[in-house]
Amino acid sequence: MLVLGISAFYHDSAAALIRDGQIVAAAQEERFTRKKHDPSFPVNAIAYCLGEARASGEEVDRIAFYEKPFLKFERLLETYLAFAPRGFESFRRAMPLWIGEKLFQRDHLLRELSAISPALGEKAKLRFSEHHFSHAASAYYPSPFQSALVLTMDGVGEWATTSAAIGREQDLSIIKEIHFPHSLGLLYSAFTYYTGFKVNSGEYKVMGLAPYGEPKYAKTIFDHLIDVKPDGSFRLNLDYFSFCTGLTMTDSRFEAMFGGPARRPDQPLEQRHMDLAASIQAVTEDVVLRLTRSLSTQTGLRHLCLAGGVALNCVANGKVLRDGRFDRIFIQPAAGDAGGALGAAFAVYCGETRRADGAKIVKEPDSMRGTYLGPSFEQSDIERRLDAAGAVYSVVDDDALISQTATALASGRAVGWHQGRMEFGPRALGGRSILADPRSPTMQKALNLKVKYRESFRPFAPSVLRERVADWFDLDVDSPYMLLVADVKSDRCREMSAQEQALFGVDKLNVLRSEIPAVTHVDYSARLQTVHKETNPRYYALISRFEELTGCPVLVNTSFNVRGEPIVCTPEDAFSCFMGSEIEFLAVGNSILHKERQNPELVRDYKNAFDLD
């Protein structure tokens, strides 16, 4: 059975295709349209998935949409009625869109699908999966576990904001839910908004800002904003929020409690903002740990799967792992709404094959295949595209590619690395990455300000050979998707002096703290990716060669884009970013490009090319 999964119309639209329970392809629409978090119908992602499978519309058996629009409309309408007459302006703006388009989303979807292929627009093929069930399915079915607890946390789906499910072989069933408006994801997003970042995209910035502060406001949050029970269930005090009735996340009472209006994006960060970030991070970790502990006790299950936007909080994930209630944890790398496309496809496939012929999902050590599920490009195609872009390059064999790139890294150059299939999800994992030497004390600042054009406080992640991870970090499990945080080993660290500890906020980041300062955050932590020879042999070979040159089996790995730009997809995207930033060396397939050899007329003003996220 061939099942096409779709998520669309909110943010991070995507498509995924599975054949007989095996993932064939998956990609976000933003990578093709170059619009970050693109919510539009994923025409390009669908076309890619079908092309990768060499399948026509006629061969697709089912099409699965990741949520149920009628239930979502019911929640919207009931919320407005419950808070009436407050929120009339928000209601007035939302209703025409819902009545004109989203309430009749089945027809809208069929029209969009028919435009791609008439056979895709057949009504009998279309199915809908509930939002949180799609998330749960995206985590459980690709996991290596035959049975597991599945915890899903996000802003809101139709009604659910937090759900617990149990997976056993082919079966997956939700056992508990917390409903809107009580949402851990929306609570975190309220602080994202209040500290001056964009909701649904800036939450990871709050997480990165948290180590610069102290959780001074955590007690205030617990006392006034959220009532958390010992089992992790919770309720928000809606007197302090306006997301139910207004056009912003917080209201005047929230502002009065925390000392003033929300920070504008163009205003400088103050210590208060860092303390607020530390506080909401601490509260989130507390709630997540209470949930996982109580669910572990209740179910007795020793494997845990995580999905939903809150599952991208890798600091909380690391604490759940170290808590020891579970032997193994699997986190869906596309944990947000993009992954809902994959989950919907699995939900429909498993539901229908279980009823029909008893077909089973074959569990593999990594069914996500390192999440390298997007487009790849043959060398001849790469050369044709680079020629059309006016690039100057040389073509080398595999060994020379690895050797020259490792040498460039060891000499302190920033490297663009475009290899193999593109990653599915928000992280670059050695397919579409910017790489650098983690030993450099100036690399973190240089990459932020001169290559990524982003806030200087944001940390970078290390990629480390799997078998060497325990030599450098307090972790010895797989972390292939960069979704776990662990401390740098103490014998690799340098303790900061009292004078250095007293530095304000971001100034601490410039203090030499370890042998790999470019990936060591101010609290000595790092967001790890373990690199495995089986899933990415070329990236593994590069890090191994770098270790031969330097003695260090670690590289700085950040996504191949500038701030506000989606991660690059094509060789042309890679060349444009290369020419628009201060990346000095580019490897696309077996083509090598040096910045100093390029036509200076092709240099682009990339710093201002994209809306800031």
Coordinates of C-alpha atoms in Angstrom, one line a residue:
M1 CA 0.0 0.0 0.0
L2 CA 1.2 3.5 -0.9
V3 CA 0.1 6.2 1.4
L4 CA 0.7 10.0 1.0
G5 CA 0.7 12.1 4.2
I6 CA 0.1 15.8 4.2
S7 CA 0.3 18.6 6.7
A8 CA -0.7 22.1 5.7
F9 CA -2.4 25.5 6.3
Y10 CA -1.0 26.4 9.7
H11 CA 2.8 26.3 9.6
D12 CA 5.6 24.0 8.3
S13 CA 3.6 22.3 5.6
A14 CA 5.0 19.0 4.5
A15 CA 4.5 15.8 2.6
A16 CA 5.6 12.2 3.3
L17 CA 5.2 9.0 1.4
I18 CA 5.3 5.4 2.9
R19 CA 5.1 2.2 0.9
D20 CA 4.1 -1.0 2.8
G21 CA 5.1 0.6 6.1
Q22 CA 8.5 1.8 5.0
I23 CA 9.3 5.5 4.6
V24 CA 10.2 6.4 1.0
A25 CA 10.4 10.2 1.2
A26 CA 9.5 13.3 3.3
A27 CA 10.1 17.0 2.9
Q28 CA 8.9 20.4 4.0
E29 CA 7.4 22.8 1.5
E30 CA 9.6 25.7 2.7
R31 CA 12.7 24.0 1.2
F32 CA 11.2 24.3 -2.3
T33 CA 9.5 27.7 -2.0
R34 CA 12.2 29.3 0.1
K35 CA 9.6 30.8 2.5
K36 CA 10.4 29.8 6.0
H37 CA 7.7 27.9 7.8
D38 CA 5.6 28.0 4.6
P39 CA 2.0 27.0 5.5
S40 CA 0.7 26.6 1.9
F41 CA -0.5 23.4 0.4
P42 CA 2.7 21.3 -0.2
V43 CA 2.6 21.0 -4.0
N44 CA 6.3 20.8 -4.4
A45 CA 6.9 18.4 -1.5
I46 CA 4.2 16.1 -2.9
A47 CA 5.7 16.2 -6.4
Y48 CA 9.1 15.4 -4.9
C49 CA 7.8 12.4 -2.9
L50 CA 6.0 11.0 -5.9
G51 CA 9.1 11.4 -8.0
E52 CA 11.3 9.8 -5.4
A53 CA 8.9 6.8 -5.4
R54 CA 8.6 6.8 -9.2
A55 CA 4.9 6.7 -8.6
S56 CA 1.9 8.3 -10.3
G57 CA -1.2 9.6 -8.7
E58 CA -3.0 6.4 -9.8
E59 CA -0.7 4.3 -7.7
V60 CA -1.3 6.2 -4.5
D61 CA -3.8 4.1 -2.5
R62 CA -4.6 6.6 0.4
I63 CA -4.0 10.2 1.2
A64 CA -3.9 11.2 4.9
F65 CA -4.3 14.7 6.2
Y66 CA -2.8 15.3 9.7
E67 CA -5.8 16.7 11.5
K68 CA -9.6 17.0 11.5
P69 CA -10.8 20.4 10.5
F70 CA -14.4 20.1 11.9
L71 CA -13.0 19.3 15.4
K72 CA -10.7 22.3 15.1
F73 CA -13.6 24.6 14.0
E74 CA -15.6 23.2 17.0
R75 CA -12.8 24.2 19.4
L76 CA -12.5 27.7 17.8
L77 CA -16.3 28.3 18.0
E78 CA -16.7 27.0 21.5
T79 CA -13.7 29.1 22.7
Y80 CA -15.2 32.3 21.4
L81 CA -18.6 31.5 22.8
A82 CA -17.1 30.7 26.2
F83 CA -15.2 34.0 26.4
A84 CA -17.9 36.2 24.7
P85 CA -18.1 39.2 24.4
R86 CA -14.3 39.4 24.8
G87 CA -12.4 38.5 21.7
F88 CA -14.9 39.8 19.2
E89 CA -12.2 41.4 17.0
S90 CA -10.3 38.1 16.8
F91 CA -13.5 36.2 16.1
R92 CA -14.5 38.7 13.4
R93 CA -11.1 38.2 11.6
A94 CA -11.0 34.4 11.9
M95 CA -14.6 33.5 10.9
P96 CA -14.5 34.5 7.2
L97 CA -11.3 32.4 6.7
W98 CA -12.8 29.4 8.5
I99 CA -16.2 29.5 6.9
G100 CA -14.8 30.3 3.4
E101 CA -12.0 27.8 3.4
K102 CA -11.1 25.7 6.4
L103 CA -14.6 24.5 7.3
F104 CA -14.8 23.0 3.8
Q105 CA -11.2 21.8 3.9
R106 CA -12.0 18.4 2.3
D107 CA -13.2 20.1 -0.9
H108 CA -10.2 22.4 -0.7
L109 CA -7.8 19.5 -0.4
L110 CA -9.4 17.6 -3.2
R111 CA -9.1 20.6 -5.5
E112 CA -5.4 21.0 -4.7
L113 CA -4.8 17.3 -5.1
S114 CA -6.7 17.2 -8.4
A115 CA -4.5 20.0 -9.7
I116 CA -1.5 17.8 -9.3
S117 CA -3.1 14.7 -10.6
P118 CA -6.8 13.9 -11.2
A119 CA -6.3 10.5 -9.6
L120 CA -5.1 12.1 -6.3
G121 CA -8.3 14.1 -6.2
E122 CA -10.5 11.0 -5.8
K123 CA -12.7 11.5 -2.7
A124 CA -12.5 7.8 -1.7
K125 CA -8.7 8.0 -1.2
L126 CA -8.8 10.9 1.4
R127 CA -8.6 10.2 5.1
F128 CA -8.2 12.4 8.2
S129 CA -6.2 11.7 11.4
E130 CA -6.5 13.6 14.6
H131 CA -3.6 16.0 15.2
H132 CA -2.2 14.4 18.3
F133 CA -2.7 10.9 17.0
S134 CA -0.7 11.9 13.9
H135 CA 2.1 13.2 16.2
A136 CA 2.0 10.0 18.3
A137 CA 2.1 7.8 15.2
S138 CA 5.1 9.8 13.8
A139 CA 7.1 8.9 16.9
Y140 CA 5.9 5.3 17.7
Y141 CA 5.8 3.6 14.3
P142 CA 9.3 4.7 13.1
S143 CA 10.8 3.9 16.5
P144 CA 12.7 0.7 17.1
F145 CA 10.3 -0.3 19.9
Q146 CA 7.7 -3.1 19.9
S147 CA 6.0 -1.4 22.8
A148 CA 6.4 2.1 24.2
L149 CA 4.8 5.0 26.0
V150 CA 4.2 7.9 23.6
L151 CA 4.1 11.4 25.0
T152 CA 2.9 14.3 22.7
M153 CA 3.1 17.9 23.7
D154 CA 2.5 21.0 21.6
G155 CA 0.5 24.2 21.5
V156 CA -2.8 22.7 20.4
G157 CA -4.2 20.4 17.9
E158 CA -8.0 20.1 17.6
W159 CA -8.6 20.1 21.4
A160 CA -5.7 18.2 22.8
T161 CA -2.5 20.0 23.9
T162 CA -0.9 17.1 25.7
S163 CA -1.6 13.4 25.2
A164 CA -0.2 10.1 26.4
A165 CA -0.6 6.9 24.2
I166 CA 0.5 3.3 24.4
G167 CA 1.9 1.5 21.4
R168 CA 2.1 -2.3 21.2
E169 CA 3.2 -3.8 18.0
Q170 CA 0.8 -2.5 15.3
D171 CA -1.6 -0.9 17.8
L172 CA -1.5 2.6 19.1
S173 CA -4.1 4.1 21.4
I174 CA -4.3 7.4 23.3
I175 CA -5.0 6.9 27.0
K176 CA -4.9 10.5 28.4
E177 CA -5.3 14.0 27.2
I178 CA -5.1 17.6 28.4
H179 CA -7.3 19.9 26.5
F180 CA -7.1 23.5 25.3
P181 CA -6.7 26.2 26.6
H182 CA -4.4 24.5 29.1
S183 CA -1.2 24.1 27.1
L184 CA 2.4 23.8 28.0
G185 CA 3.3 24.7 24.5
L186 CA 1.2 27.9 24.6
L187 CA 2.7 28.8 28.0
Y188 CA 6.2 28.5 26.5
S189 CA 5.1 30.5 23.4
A190 CA 3.7 33.2 25.7
F191 CA 7.2 33.8 27.0
T192 CA 8.6 33.5 23.5
Y193 CA 6.3 36.4 22.5
Y194 CA 7.0 38.4 25.7
T195 CA 10.8 38.1 25.3
G196 CA 10.6 39.5 21.8
F197 CA 10.7 36.4 19.6
K198 CA 8.3 35.0 17.0
V199 CA 5.8 32.4 18.2
N200 CA 6.1 29.0 16.5
S201 CA 9.7 29.8 15.4
G202 CA 11.5 31.5 18.3
E203 CA 10.9 29.0 21.0
Y204 CA 14.4 27.4 20.5
K205 CA 15.9 30.9 21.0
V206 CA 14.3 31.1 24.4
M207 CA 15.8 27.7 25.2
G208 CA 19.2 28.9 24.0
L209 CA 18.9 32.1 26.0
A210 CA 18.0 30.3 29.3
P211 CA 21.5 29.4 30.4
Y212 CA 22.4 33.1 30.6
G213 CA 19.8 33.7 33.3
E214 CA 18.6 32.5 36.6
P215 CA 15.1 31.0 37.1
K216 CA 14.1 33.9 39.4
Y217 CA 10.5 34.0 38.1
A218 CA 9.8 30.2 38.3
K219 CA 8.0 30.5 41.6
T220 CA 5.9 33.4 40.2
I221 CA 4.9 31.2 37.3
F222 CA 4.0 28.3 39.5
D223 CA 2.1 30.6 41.9
H224 CA 0.1 32.6 39.4
L225 CA 0.2 31.1 35.9
I226 CA 0.1 27.3 36.0
D227 CA -1.3 24.9 38.6
V228 CA 0.7 21.6 38.3
K229 CA -0.4 18.4 40.0
P230 CA 2.1 15.8 41.2
D231 CA 1.3 13.6 38.2
G232 CA 2.2 16.5 35.8
S233 CA -1.4 17.4 34.8
F234 CA -1.9 21.1 34.8
R235 CA -4.2 24.1 34.3
L236 CA -3.3 27.6 33.2
N237 CA -4.7 30.7 34.9
L238 CA -6.3 32.4 31.9
D239 CA -6.5 35.7 33.6
Y240 CA -3.0 36.4 32.4
F241 CA -3.2 35.3 28.8
S242 CA -5.0 36.7 25.7
F243 CA -4.5 33.8 23.2
C244 CA -8.1 32.7 23.7
T245 CA -9.6 36.1 22.9
G246 CA -7.0 38.5 21.5
L247 CA -4.5 38.9 18.8
T248 CA -1.4 38.6 21.1
M249 CA -0.3 35.9 23.6
T250 CA -0.2 38.0 26.8
D251 CA -2.2 40.8 28.4
S252 CA -1.6 43.8 30.7
R253 CA -1.8 41.7 33.9
F254 CA 1.0 39.5 32.5
E255 CA 3.1 42.6 31.7
A256 CA 2.5 44.1 35.2
M257 CA 3.6 40.8 36.8
F258 CA 6.9 40.7 34.9
G259 CA 7.8 44.3 34.9
G260 CA 6.7 45.9 31.7
P261 CA 5.5 45.4 28.1
A262 CA 6.8 42.7 25.8
R263 CA 10.2 43.3 24.3
R264 CA 10.2 44.5 20.7
P265 CA 12.4 42.4 18.4
D266 CA 14.6 45.5 17.7
Q267 CA 15.2 46.1 21.5
P268 CA 18.3 44.8 23.2
L269 CA 18.1 41.8 25.4
E270 CA 18.4 42.6 29.2
Q271 CA 19.2 40.3 32.1
R272 CA 15.5 40.3 32.9
H273 CA 14.8 38.6 29.6
M274 CA 17.5 36.0 30.2
D275 CA 16.0 35.3 33.7
L276 CA 12.5 35.0 32.2
A277 CA 13.9 32.5 29.7
A278 CA 15.6 30.5 32.4
S279 CA 12.4 30.5 34.4
I280 CA 10.0 29.2 31.8
Q281 CA 12.6 26.6 30.8
A282 CA 12.8 25.4 34.4
V283 CA 9.0 25.2 34.7
T284 CA 8.8 23.3 31.4
E285 CA 11.3 20.8 32.6
D286 CA 9.5 20.3 35.9
V287 CA 6.2 19.6 34.2
V288 CA 7.7 17.2 31.6
L289 CA 9.5 15.3 34.3
R290 CA 6.3 15.0 36.4
L291 CA 4.5 13.7 33.4
T292 CA 7.1 11.1 32.4
R293 CA 7.6 9.9 36.0
S294 CA 3.9 9.4 36.6
L295 CA 3.2 7.8 33.2
S296 CA 6.2 5.5 33.8
T297 CA 4.8 4.4 37.1
Q298 CA 1.3 4.0 35.7
T299 CA 2.2 2.0 32.6
G300 CA 5.4 0.2 33.6
L301 CA 6.8 0.7 30.1
R302 CA 10.5 1.2 29.7
H303 CA 10.6 2.8 26.3
L304 CA 9.5 6.3 25.6
C305 CA 8.6 8.1 22.3
L306 CA 8.3 11.9 22.1
A307 CA 6.7 14.1 19.5
G308 CA 5.0 17.5 19.2
G309 CA 6.7 20.9 19.3
V310 CA 7.7 20.6 23.0
A311 CA 9.7 17.5 22.1
L312 CA 12.1 19.8 20.3
N313 CA 13.1 21.1 23.7
C314 CA 16.3 19.1 23.8
V315 CA 17.3 20.3 27.3
A316 CA 14.2 18.8 28.8
N317 CA 14.7 15.7 26.7
G318 CA 18.2 15.3 28.2
K319 CA 16.8 15.6 31.7
V320 CA 14.2 12.9 31.0
L321 CA 16.9 10.6 29.7
R322 CA 19.1 11.2 32.8
D323 CA 16.1 10.7 35.1
G324 CA 16.4 7.0 34.4
R325 CA 12.8 6.1 34.3
F326 CA 13.2 4.8 30.7
D327 CA 15.8 2.5 29.2
R328 CA 15.6 4.1 25.8
I329 CA 14.0 7.2 24.3
F330 CA 13.1 7.9 20.7
I331 CA 12.3 11.5 19.6
Q332 CA 10.7 12.1 16.2
P333 CA 13.2 14.4 14.5
A334 CA 10.4 16.3 12.7
A335 CA 8.6 16.6 16.0
G336 CA 6.5 19.7 14.9
D337 CA 3.7 19.9 12.4
A338 CA 5.8 18.8 9.5
G339 CA 6.1 15.4 11.1
G340 CA 2.4 15.3 11.3
A341 CA 2.4 14.4 7.6
L342 CA 4.5 11.3 8.3
G343 CA 2.4 10.4 11.3
A344 CA -0.9 10.7 9.4
A345 CA 0.5 8.4 6.7
F346 CA 1.5 5.8 9.3
A347 CA -1.9 6.1 11.1
V348 CA -3.9 5.5 8.0
Y349 CA -1.6 2.7 6.8
C350 CA -1.6 0.8 10.1
G351 CA -5.3 1.3 10.7
E352 CA -6.4 0.0 7.3
T353 CA -3.9 -2.8 6.9
R354 CA -4.6 -4.1 10.4
R355 CA -8.3 -4.4 9.4
A356 CA -7.6 -5.7 6.0
D357 CA -4.7 -8.2 5.9
G358 CA -2.8 -8.0 9.2
A359 CA 0.3 -6.5 7.6
K360 CA 2.9 -5.4 10.2
I361 CA 5.3 -2.5 10.5
V362 CA 8.8 -3.9 10.4
K363 CA 10.8 -2.3 13.2
E364 CA 14.3 -1.3 12.3
P365 CA 17.1 0.3 14.4
D366 CA 16.5 3.5 12.5
S367 CA 13.4 3.5 10.3
M368 CA 13.9 7.3 9.8
R369 CA 17.2 6.5 8.0
G370 CA 19.0 9.3 9.8
T371 CA 16.1 11.5 8.6
Y372 CA 17.8 11.8 5.3
L373 CA 14.5 11.6 3.4
G374 CA 14.7 14.6 1.1
P375 CA 16.0 15.3 -2.4
S376 CA 19.5 14.3 -3.5
F377 CA 21.4 15.3 -6.7
E378 CA 23.6 13.2 -9.1
Q379 CA 27.0 14.6 -9.7
S380 CA 26.2 15.4 -13.4
D381 CA 23.2 17.3 -12.3
I382 CA 25.2 19.2 -9.6
E383 CA 27.7 20.3 -12.3
R384 CA 25.0 21.4 -14.7
R385 CA 23.3 23.5 -12.0
L386 CA 26.6 25.0 -10.8
D387 CA 27.5 25.9 -14.3
A388 CA 24.2 27.6 -14.8
A389 CA 24.8 29.6 -11.6
G390 CA 28.2 30.8 -12.8
A391 CA 30.2 28.9 -10.2
V392 CA 33.9 28.1 -10.4
Y393 CA 34.6 24.6 -9.1
S394 CA 36.8 21.6 -9.4
V395 CA 35.6 18.0 -9.3
V396 CA 37.6 15.5 -7.2
D397 CA 37.3 11.9 -6.1
D398 CA 35.8 10.8 -2.8
D399 CA 39.1 10.6 -0.9
A400 CA 40.2 14.1 -2.1
L401 CA 36.8 15.5 -1.2
I402 CA 37.2 14.3 2.4
S403 CA 40.9 15.3 2.6
Q404 CA 40.5 18.8 1.2
T405 CA 37.4 19.5 3.3
A406 CA 39.0 18.3 6.5
T407 CA 42.1 20.4 5.8
A408 CA 39.9 23.5 5.2
L409 CA 38.1 22.9 8.5
A410 CA 41.4 22.3 10.4
S411 CA 42.7 25.6 9.0
G412 CA 39.8 27.5 10.5
R413 CA 37.6 27.9 7.4
A414 CA 33.8 27.9 7.5
V415 CA 32.6 25.1 5.2
G416 CA 29.3 24.7 3.4
W417 CA 28.5 20.9 3.1
H418 CA 25.8 19.8 0.7
Q419 CA 25.8 16.1 0.4
G420 CA 23.3 13.3 -0.3
R421 CA 19.6 13.5 0.7
M422 CA 18.3 16.5 2.5
E423 CA 17.2 16.2 6.1
F424 CA 13.5 16.1 7.1
G425 CA 12.8 18.2 10.1
P426 CA 14.3 21.4 11.5
R427 CA 17.9 20.2 12.1
A428 CA 20.7 19.9 9.7
L429 CA 22.5 16.6 10.3
G430 CA 25.3 16.5 7.9
G431 CA 23.4 16.6 4.6
R432 CA 22.8 20.4 4.4
S433 CA 25.2 21.8 7.0
I434 CA 27.7 24.6 7.7
L435 CA 30.7 23.1 9.4
A436 CA 33.6 24.5 11.4
D437 CA 36.4 23.7 13.9
P438 CA 35.0 23.5 17.4
R439 CA 38.4 24.1 19.0
S440 CA 38.5 27.7 17.8
P441 CA 37.7 30.2 20.7
T442 CA 36.4 32.8 18.1
M443 CA 34.4 30.5 15.8
Q444 CA 31.0 30.7 17.7
K445 CA 30.9 34.5 17.5
A446 CA 32.2 34.6 13.9
L447 CA 29.7 32.1 12.7
N448 CA 26.8 33.9 14.3
L449 CA 27.7 37.4 13.2
K450 CA 29.4 36.8 9.8
V451 CA 27.9 33.6 8.4
K452 CA 24.5 33.1 10.0
Y453 CA 23.7 36.8 10.6
R454 CA 21.9 36.0 13.8
E455 CA 21.9 36.8 17.5
S456 CA 25.3 36.4 19.1
F457 CA 24.0 34.5 22.1
R458 CA 22.9 31.4 20.2
P459 CA 24.9 28.3 20.7
F460 CA 26.1 25.8 18.1
A461 CA 25.8 22.1 18.2
P462 CA 28.6 19.4 17.9
S463 CA 28.6 16.5 15.6
V464 CA 30.6 13.7 17.2
L465 CA 31.5 10.2 16.1
R466 CA 29.2 7.8 17.9
E467 CA 31.9 5.6 19.3
R468 CA 33.8 8.7 20.7
V469 CA 30.8 10.5 22.3
A470 CA 31.5 9.3 25.8
D471 CA 35.1 10.5 25.6
W472 CA 34.0 14.1 25.2
F473 CA 30.4 14.4 26.7
D474 CA 28.5 13.0 29.6
L475 CA 26.4 10.8 27.4
D476 CA 26.8 7.3 25.9
V477 CA 23.6 6.7 23.9
D478 CA 22.6 7.4 20.4
S479 CA 21.6 11.0 19.7
P480 CA 21.4 11.0 15.8
Y481 CA 18.8 13.8 15.6
M482 CA 20.5 16.5 17.8
L483 CA 17.6 16.3 20.3
L484 CA 19.5 15.6 23.5
V485 CA 21.6 17.9 25.6
A486 CA 24.5 16.7 27.7
D487 CA 27.4 18.4 29.5
V488 CA 30.9 18.5 28.1
K489 CA 33.1 16.1 30.0
S490 CA 34.6 17.8 33.0
D491 CA 38.2 16.8 32.1
R492 CA 37.7 18.7 28.8
C493 CA 36.5 21.8 30.5
R494 CA 38.1 24.8 32.1
E495 CA 36.4 26.3 35.2
M496 CA 35.6 30.0 34.9
S497 CA 37.0 32.3 37.5
A498 CA 34.8 34.4 39.8
Q499 CA 35.5 37.4 37.7
E500 CA 34.4 35.6 34.5
Q501 CA 31.3 34.2 36.2
A502 CA 30.3 37.7 37.1
L503 CA 30.3 38.8 33.4
F504 CA 27.0 39.9 32.1
G505 CA 25.0 37.6 29.9
V506 CA 26.5 37.1 26.4
D507 CA 30.0 38.3 27.5
K508 CA 30.3 34.9 29.3
L509 CA 30.2 33.1 25.9
N510 CA 33.5 34.7 24.9
V511 CA 35.2 33.1 27.8
L512 CA 37.3 29.9 27.0
R513 CA 35.4 27.2 28.8
S514 CA 36.6 23.9 27.2
E515 CA 38.7 22.2 24.6
I516 CA 35.8 22.7 22.2
P517 CA 34.6 26.2 23.1
A518 CA 32.6 26.8 19.8
V519 CA 30.1 24.1 20.9
T520 CA 30.2 24.6 24.7
H521 CA 27.3 26.7 26.0
V522 CA 27.8 29.0 29.0
D523 CA 26.5 26.2 31.3
Y524 CA 29.0 23.7 29.8
S525 CA 26.2 21.9 27.9
A526 CA 26.0 20.9 24.3
R527 CA 23.2 19.8 22.0
L528 CA 24.6 16.6 20.5
Q529 CA 24.4 14.8 17.3
T530 CA 26.0 11.4 17.2
V531 CA 27.2 10.5 13.7
H532 CA 26.8 6.9 12.5
K533 CA 28.7 5.3 9.6
E534 CA 25.6 3.3 8.6
T535 CA 23.3 6.3 8.0
N536 CA 25.8 8.9 6.7
P537 CA 29.1 7.3 5.7
R538 CA 30.5 10.5 3.9
Y539 CA 29.9 12.7 6.9
Y540 CA 31.4 10.0 9.2
A541 CA 34.5 9.8 7.0
L542 CA 34.9 13.6 7.1
I543 CA 34.8 13.8 10.9
S544 CA 37.2 10.8 11.1
R545 CA 39.7 12.6 8.8
F546 CA 39.4 15.7 10.9
E547 CA 40.2 13.7 13.9
E548 CA 43.3 12.3 12.2
L549 CA 44.4 15.8 11.6
T550 CA 43.5 17.4 14.9
G551 CA 42.9 14.6 17.5
C552 CA 39.3 15.9 17.8
P553 CA 36.4 13.7 16.6
V554 CA 33.9 16.7 16.8
L555 CA 32.7 19.3 14.3
V556 CA 30.6 22.4 14.7
N557 CA 27.4 21.7 12.8
T558 CA 24.8 24.3 12.1
S559 CA 22.1 24.4 9.4
F560 CA 23.1 25.6 5.9
N561 CA 21.2 28.9 5.8
V562 CA 21.3 32.4 7.1
R563 CA 18.8 33.8 9.6
G564 CA 15.3 33.8 8.2
E565 CA 16.1 31.5 5.3
P566 CA 15.0 27.9 5.1
I567 CA 17.8 25.3 5.0
V568 CA 19.2 25.0 1.5
C569 CA 17.8 22.3 -0.8
T570 CA 19.4 22.5 -4.2
P571 CA 23.0 23.1 -5.3
E572 CA 21.9 26.5 -6.5
D573 CA 20.6 27.3 -3.0
A574 CA 23.9 26.2 -1.6
F575 CA 25.8 28.4 -4.0
S576 CA 23.6 31.4 -3.4
C577 CA 24.1 31.1 0.4
F578 CA 27.9 30.6 -0.1
M579 CA 28.1 33.8 -2.2
G580 CA 25.9 35.7 0.2
S581 CA 27.7 34.9 3.4
E582 CA 31.2 34.6 4.6
I583 CA 31.4 30.8 4.1
E584 CA 34.8 30.3 2.6
F585 CA 34.7 26.7 1.3
L586 CA 31.8 24.8 -0.3
A587 CA 31.5 21.1 -1.0
V588 CA 28.5 20.1 -3.2
G589 CA 28.7 16.4 -4.0
N590 CA 32.2 15.9 -5.4
S591 CA 32.5 19.6 -6.5
I592 CA 34.7 21.9 -4.4
L593 CA 34.4 25.7 -4.5
H594 CA 36.7 28.3 -2.9
K595 CA 35.3 31.7 -2.2
E596 CA 38.4 33.6 -3.5
R597 CA 38.1 31.9 -6.9
Q598 CA 34.5 33.0 -7.5
N599 CA 33.3 35.9 -9.8
P600 CA 33.0 38.8 -7.3
E601 CA 30.0 40.1 -9.4
L602 CA 28.0 37.1 -8.1
V603 CA 28.4 38.2 -4.4
R604 CA 24.9 38.7 -2.9
D605 CA 23.5 40.8 -0.1
Y606 CA 22.2 37.8 1.8
K607 CA 22.1 39.6 5.2
N608 CA 18.9 41.4 4.3
A609 CA 17.5 38.9 1.8
F610 CA 15.1 37.2 4.2
D611 CA 12.6 38.4 6.9
L612 CA 14.0 37.8 10.3
D613 CA 12.6 34.9 12.2

